[in-house]
Every structure is written in C-alpha cells, then in structure tokens.
PDB file of C-alpha atoms in Angstrom:
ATOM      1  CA  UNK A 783      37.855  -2.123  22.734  1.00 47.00           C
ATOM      2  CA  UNK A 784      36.745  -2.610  19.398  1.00 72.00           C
ATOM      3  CA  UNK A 785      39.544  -2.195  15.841  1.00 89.00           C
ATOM      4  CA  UNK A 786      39.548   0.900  14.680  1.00 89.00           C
ATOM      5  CA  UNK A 787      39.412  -0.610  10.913  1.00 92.00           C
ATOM      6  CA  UNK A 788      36.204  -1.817  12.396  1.00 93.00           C
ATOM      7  CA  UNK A 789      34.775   1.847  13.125  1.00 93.00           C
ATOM      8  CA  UNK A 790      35.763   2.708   9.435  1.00 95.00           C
ATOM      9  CA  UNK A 791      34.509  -0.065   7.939  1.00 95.00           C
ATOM     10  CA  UNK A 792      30.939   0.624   9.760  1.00 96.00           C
ATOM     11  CA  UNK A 793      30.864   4.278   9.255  1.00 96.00           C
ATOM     12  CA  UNK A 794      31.641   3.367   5.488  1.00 97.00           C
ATOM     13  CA  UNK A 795      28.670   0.725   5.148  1.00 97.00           C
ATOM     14  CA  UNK A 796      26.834   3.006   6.384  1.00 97.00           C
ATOM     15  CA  UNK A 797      27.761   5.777   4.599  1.00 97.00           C
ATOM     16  CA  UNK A 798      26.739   3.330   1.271  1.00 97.00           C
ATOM     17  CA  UNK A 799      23.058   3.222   2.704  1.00 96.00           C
ATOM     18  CA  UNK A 800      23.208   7.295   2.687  1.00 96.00           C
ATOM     19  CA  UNK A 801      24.718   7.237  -0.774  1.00 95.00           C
ATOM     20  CA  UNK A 802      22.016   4.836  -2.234  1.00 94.00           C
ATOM     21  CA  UNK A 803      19.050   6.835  -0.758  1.00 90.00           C
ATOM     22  CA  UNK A 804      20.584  10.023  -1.488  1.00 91.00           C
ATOM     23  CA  UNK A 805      21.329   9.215  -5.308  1.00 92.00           C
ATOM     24  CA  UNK A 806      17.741   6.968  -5.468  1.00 88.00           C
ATOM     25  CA  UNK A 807      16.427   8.821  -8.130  1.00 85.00           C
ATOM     26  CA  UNK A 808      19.571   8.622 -10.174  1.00 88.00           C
ATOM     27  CA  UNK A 809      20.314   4.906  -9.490  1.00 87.00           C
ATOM     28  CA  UNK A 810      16.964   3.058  -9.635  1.00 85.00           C
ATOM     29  CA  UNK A 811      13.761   3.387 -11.913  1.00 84.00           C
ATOM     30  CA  UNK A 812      11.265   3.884  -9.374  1.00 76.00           C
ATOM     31  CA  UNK A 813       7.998   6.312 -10.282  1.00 76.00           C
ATOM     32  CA  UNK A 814       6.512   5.915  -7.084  1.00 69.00           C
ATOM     33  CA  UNK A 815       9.081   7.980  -5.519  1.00 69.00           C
ATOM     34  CA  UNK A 816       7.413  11.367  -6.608  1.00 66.00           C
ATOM     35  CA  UNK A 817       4.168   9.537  -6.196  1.00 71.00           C
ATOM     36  CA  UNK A 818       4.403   8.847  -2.214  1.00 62.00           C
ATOM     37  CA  UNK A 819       6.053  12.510  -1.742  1.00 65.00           C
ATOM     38  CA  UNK A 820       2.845  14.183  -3.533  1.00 63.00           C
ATOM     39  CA  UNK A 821      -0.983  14.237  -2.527  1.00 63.00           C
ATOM     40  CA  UNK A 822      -1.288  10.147  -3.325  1.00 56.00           C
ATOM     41  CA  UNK A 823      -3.918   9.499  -1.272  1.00 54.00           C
ATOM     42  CA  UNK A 824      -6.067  11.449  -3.708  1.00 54.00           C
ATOM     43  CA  UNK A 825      -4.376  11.163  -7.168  1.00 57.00           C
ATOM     44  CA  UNK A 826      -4.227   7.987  -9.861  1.00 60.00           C
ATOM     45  CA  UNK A 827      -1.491   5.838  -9.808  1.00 62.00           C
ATOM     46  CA  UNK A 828       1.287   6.559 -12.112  1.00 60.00           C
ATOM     47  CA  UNK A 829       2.456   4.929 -15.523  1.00 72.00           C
ATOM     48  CA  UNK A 830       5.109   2.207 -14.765  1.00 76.00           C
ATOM     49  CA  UNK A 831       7.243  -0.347 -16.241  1.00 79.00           C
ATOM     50  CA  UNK A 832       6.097  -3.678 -13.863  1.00 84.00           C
ATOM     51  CA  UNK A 833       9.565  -5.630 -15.329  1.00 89.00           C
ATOM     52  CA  UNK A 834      11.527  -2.778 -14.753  1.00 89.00           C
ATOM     53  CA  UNK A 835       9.912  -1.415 -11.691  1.00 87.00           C
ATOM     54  CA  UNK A 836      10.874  -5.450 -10.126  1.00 89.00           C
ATOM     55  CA  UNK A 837      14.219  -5.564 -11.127  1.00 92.00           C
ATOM     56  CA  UNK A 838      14.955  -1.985  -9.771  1.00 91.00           C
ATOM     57  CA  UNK A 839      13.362  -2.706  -6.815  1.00 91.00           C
ATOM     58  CA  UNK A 840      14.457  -6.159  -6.321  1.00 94.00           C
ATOM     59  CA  UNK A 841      18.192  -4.878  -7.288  1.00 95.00           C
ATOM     60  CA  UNK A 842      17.995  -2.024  -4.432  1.00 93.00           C
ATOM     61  CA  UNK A 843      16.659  -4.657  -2.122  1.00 96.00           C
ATOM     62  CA  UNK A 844      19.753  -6.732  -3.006  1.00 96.00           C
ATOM     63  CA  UNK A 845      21.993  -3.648  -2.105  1.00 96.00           C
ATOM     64  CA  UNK A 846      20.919  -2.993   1.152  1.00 96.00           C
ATOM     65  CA  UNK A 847      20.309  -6.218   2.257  1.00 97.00           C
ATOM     66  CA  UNK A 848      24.255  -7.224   1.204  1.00 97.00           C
ATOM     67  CA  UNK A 849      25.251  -3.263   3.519  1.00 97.00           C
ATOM     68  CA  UNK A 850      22.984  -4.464   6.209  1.00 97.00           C
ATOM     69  CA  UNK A 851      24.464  -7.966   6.361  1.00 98.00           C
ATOM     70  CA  UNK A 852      28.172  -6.809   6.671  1.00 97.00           C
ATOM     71  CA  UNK A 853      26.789  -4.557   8.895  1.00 97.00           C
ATOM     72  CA  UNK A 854      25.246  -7.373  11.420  1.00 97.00           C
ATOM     73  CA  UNK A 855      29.032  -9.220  11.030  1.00 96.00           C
ATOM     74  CA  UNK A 856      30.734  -6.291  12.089  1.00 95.00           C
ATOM     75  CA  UNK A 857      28.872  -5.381  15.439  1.00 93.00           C
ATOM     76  CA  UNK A 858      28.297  -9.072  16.104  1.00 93.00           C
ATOM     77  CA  UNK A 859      31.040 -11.209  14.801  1.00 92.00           C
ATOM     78  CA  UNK A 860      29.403 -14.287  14.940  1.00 93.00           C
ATOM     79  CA  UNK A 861      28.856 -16.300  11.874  1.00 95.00           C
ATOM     80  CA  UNK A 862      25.637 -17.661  12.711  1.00 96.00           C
ATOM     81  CA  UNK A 863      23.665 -14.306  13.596  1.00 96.00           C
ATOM     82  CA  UNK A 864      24.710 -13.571   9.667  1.00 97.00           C
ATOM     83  CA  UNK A 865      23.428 -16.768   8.376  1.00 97.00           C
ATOM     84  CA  UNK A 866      19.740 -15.860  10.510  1.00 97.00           C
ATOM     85  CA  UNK A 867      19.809 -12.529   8.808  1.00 97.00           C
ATOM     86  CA  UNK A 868      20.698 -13.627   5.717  1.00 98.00           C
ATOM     87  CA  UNK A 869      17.384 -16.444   6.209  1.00 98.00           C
ATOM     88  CA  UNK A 870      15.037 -13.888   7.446  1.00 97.00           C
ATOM     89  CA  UNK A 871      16.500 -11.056   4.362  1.00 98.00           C
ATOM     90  CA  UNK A 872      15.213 -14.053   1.892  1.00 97.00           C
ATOM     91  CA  UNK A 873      11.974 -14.893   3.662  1.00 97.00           C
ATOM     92  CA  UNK A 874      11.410 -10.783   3.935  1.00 97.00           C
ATOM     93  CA  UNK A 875      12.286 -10.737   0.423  1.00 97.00           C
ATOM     94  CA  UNK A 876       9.844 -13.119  -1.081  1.00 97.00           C
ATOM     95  CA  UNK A 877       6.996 -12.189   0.675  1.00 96.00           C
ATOM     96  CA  UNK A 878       7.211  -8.132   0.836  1.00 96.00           C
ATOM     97  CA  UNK A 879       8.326  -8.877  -3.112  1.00 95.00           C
ATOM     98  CA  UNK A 880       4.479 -10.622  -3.361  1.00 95.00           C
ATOM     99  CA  UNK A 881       2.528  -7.878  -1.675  1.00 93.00           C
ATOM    100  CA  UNK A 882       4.348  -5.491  -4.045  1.00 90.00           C
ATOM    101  CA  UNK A 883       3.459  -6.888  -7.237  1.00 92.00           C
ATOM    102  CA  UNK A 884       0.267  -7.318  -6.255  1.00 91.00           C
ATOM    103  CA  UNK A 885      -0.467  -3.409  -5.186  1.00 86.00           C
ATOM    104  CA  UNK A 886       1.326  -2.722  -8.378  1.00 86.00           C
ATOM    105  CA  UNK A 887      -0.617  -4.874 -10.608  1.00 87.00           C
ATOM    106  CA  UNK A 888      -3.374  -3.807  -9.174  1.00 85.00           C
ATOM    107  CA  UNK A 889      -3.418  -0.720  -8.279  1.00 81.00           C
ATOM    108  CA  UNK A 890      -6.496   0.882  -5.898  1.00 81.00           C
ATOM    109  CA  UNK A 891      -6.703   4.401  -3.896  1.00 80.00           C
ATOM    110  CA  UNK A 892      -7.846   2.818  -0.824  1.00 79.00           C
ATOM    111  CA  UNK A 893      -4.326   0.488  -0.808  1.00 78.00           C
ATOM    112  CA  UNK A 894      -1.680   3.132  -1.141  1.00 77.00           C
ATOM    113  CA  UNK A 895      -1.283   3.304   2.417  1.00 79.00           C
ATOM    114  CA  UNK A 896      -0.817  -0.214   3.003  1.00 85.00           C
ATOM    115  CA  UNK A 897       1.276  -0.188  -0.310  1.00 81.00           C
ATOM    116  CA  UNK A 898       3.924   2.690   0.436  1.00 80.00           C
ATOM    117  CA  UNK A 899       4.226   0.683   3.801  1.00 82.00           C
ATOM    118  CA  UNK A 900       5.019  -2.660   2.276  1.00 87.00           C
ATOM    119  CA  UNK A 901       7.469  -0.505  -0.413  1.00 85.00           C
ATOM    120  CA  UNK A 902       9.222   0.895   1.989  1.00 88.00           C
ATOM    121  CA  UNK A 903      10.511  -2.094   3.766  1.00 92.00           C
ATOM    122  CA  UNK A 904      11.713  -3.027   0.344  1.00 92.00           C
ATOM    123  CA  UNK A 905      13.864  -0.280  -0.653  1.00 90.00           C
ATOM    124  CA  UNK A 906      15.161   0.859   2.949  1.00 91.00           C
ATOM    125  CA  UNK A 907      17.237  -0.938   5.070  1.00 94.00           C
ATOM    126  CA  UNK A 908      14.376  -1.125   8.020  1.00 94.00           C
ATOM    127  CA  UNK A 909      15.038  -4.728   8.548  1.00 95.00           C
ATOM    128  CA  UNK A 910      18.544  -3.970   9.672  1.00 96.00           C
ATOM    129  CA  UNK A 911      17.130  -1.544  12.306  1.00 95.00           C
ATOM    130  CA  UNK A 912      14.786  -4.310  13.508  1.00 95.00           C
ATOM    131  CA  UNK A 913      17.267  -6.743  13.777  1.00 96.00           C
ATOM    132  CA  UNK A 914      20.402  -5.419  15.285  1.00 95.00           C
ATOM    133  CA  UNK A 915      18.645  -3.614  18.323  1.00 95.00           C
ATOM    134  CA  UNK A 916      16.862  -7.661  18.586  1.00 95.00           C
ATOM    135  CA  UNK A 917      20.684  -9.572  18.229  1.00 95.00           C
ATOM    136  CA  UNK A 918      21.945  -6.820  20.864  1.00 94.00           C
ATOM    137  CA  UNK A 919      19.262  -8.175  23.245  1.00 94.00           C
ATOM    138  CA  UNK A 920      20.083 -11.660  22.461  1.00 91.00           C
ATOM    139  CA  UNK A 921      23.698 -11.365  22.973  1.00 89.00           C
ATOM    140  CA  UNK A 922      22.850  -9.219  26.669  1.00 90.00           C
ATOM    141  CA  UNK A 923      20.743 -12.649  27.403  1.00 88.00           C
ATOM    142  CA  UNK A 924      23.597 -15.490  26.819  1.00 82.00           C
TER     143      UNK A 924
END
C-alpha cells in the first residue's frame, strides 16, 4: 500500500490544476476564453495582445506541465518515465506553441475549430491524461 503523504500530495497537485482552471480568467490574459464559450464559429476574431497572449499561454503551459510532471513521479516513481514526459512536454510544447501562433497571426473562420483544438492542449493538462493511462499500460507489460 501506497504513503498516505503520497495520497495528499496527489489530491493537492491536483487540486492546483482545479485552482488554475477555476481562477483562468483571473490568472492569465487570454481573450479567447469568452471567444470559444460564445457563437465563434460565426463571429470575428477578437482584439489581442500576440506578446502577451504567448507569454500567458506559454506561462500556463509551464504550470501544468510542472503539476502534471510531479504528478507522473508520484503514481510511477521511476525517474526515467519523468524524464520521457518531461521530453515529450517540450516536443508538445514547441510544436502545439507553432500551430498557435500561426491561427493567431492569422486568424480565419474556417480554422477556429482546428484552432480551439490545438489551444486547448496548450492550456489544459490533456497530455497528462494521455500519458499516465499509456505508462500504466507499460508498467502492466514489464
């Protein structure tokens, strides 16, 4: 059986992901959040600050990647599963970060799907719920 501290430690990590989504409009400059939760499909996109928008973004990325690691370390315990996360955060990272500044810079009606999709796997943790069900597997097959 697993440390208690280790329970507390999860539920609190996890209560930080609730906190940061919760208090999203508070804690990050982000105009596309009332965007995506109106009609966007069918409206203009809205004024935004592109420098400001990126380091927002890229600082909310930063947050729940960091969670999501100590997350992984906790239900794993093994070093090298938080190294491959780490990798794959950075890889995620640069490339989501490319499609976003693109659909930003350039923003077009017929995109915003594809856009809100790319968005949200930078400012939720989705990446942690891809890879801990795929390192539980892993760990069933050694």
């Amino acid at each position: 059986m697993r440390n208690p501290i280790t329970y507390i430690l999860l539920l609190v990590l996890f209560g930080l992901l609730v906190l940061i989504r919760a208090f999203e409009n508070e804690l990050f400059y982000d105009p596309y959040l009332l965007f995506f939760k109106s009609d966007y499909l069918h409206i203009d996109s809205p004024r935004r600050e592109i420098l400001k928008l990126s380091l927002y973004t890229t600082w909310r990325y930063i947050l729940n990647s960091s969670i999501s690691l100590g997350i992984i370390y906790l239900f794993f315990k093994d070093r090298s599963i938080v190294k491959f996360s780490f990798i794959i955060f950075c890889i995620a990272y640069i490339v989501l970060i490319l499609f976003y500044l693109y659909f930003v810079v350039n923003p077009r009606q017929e995109d915003y799907y594809l856009f809100f999709n790319f968005r949200r796997f930078l400012i939720q943790p989705i990446l942690l719920l891809l890879l801990v069900p795929a390192f539980f597997y892993y760990k069933l097959k050694q």
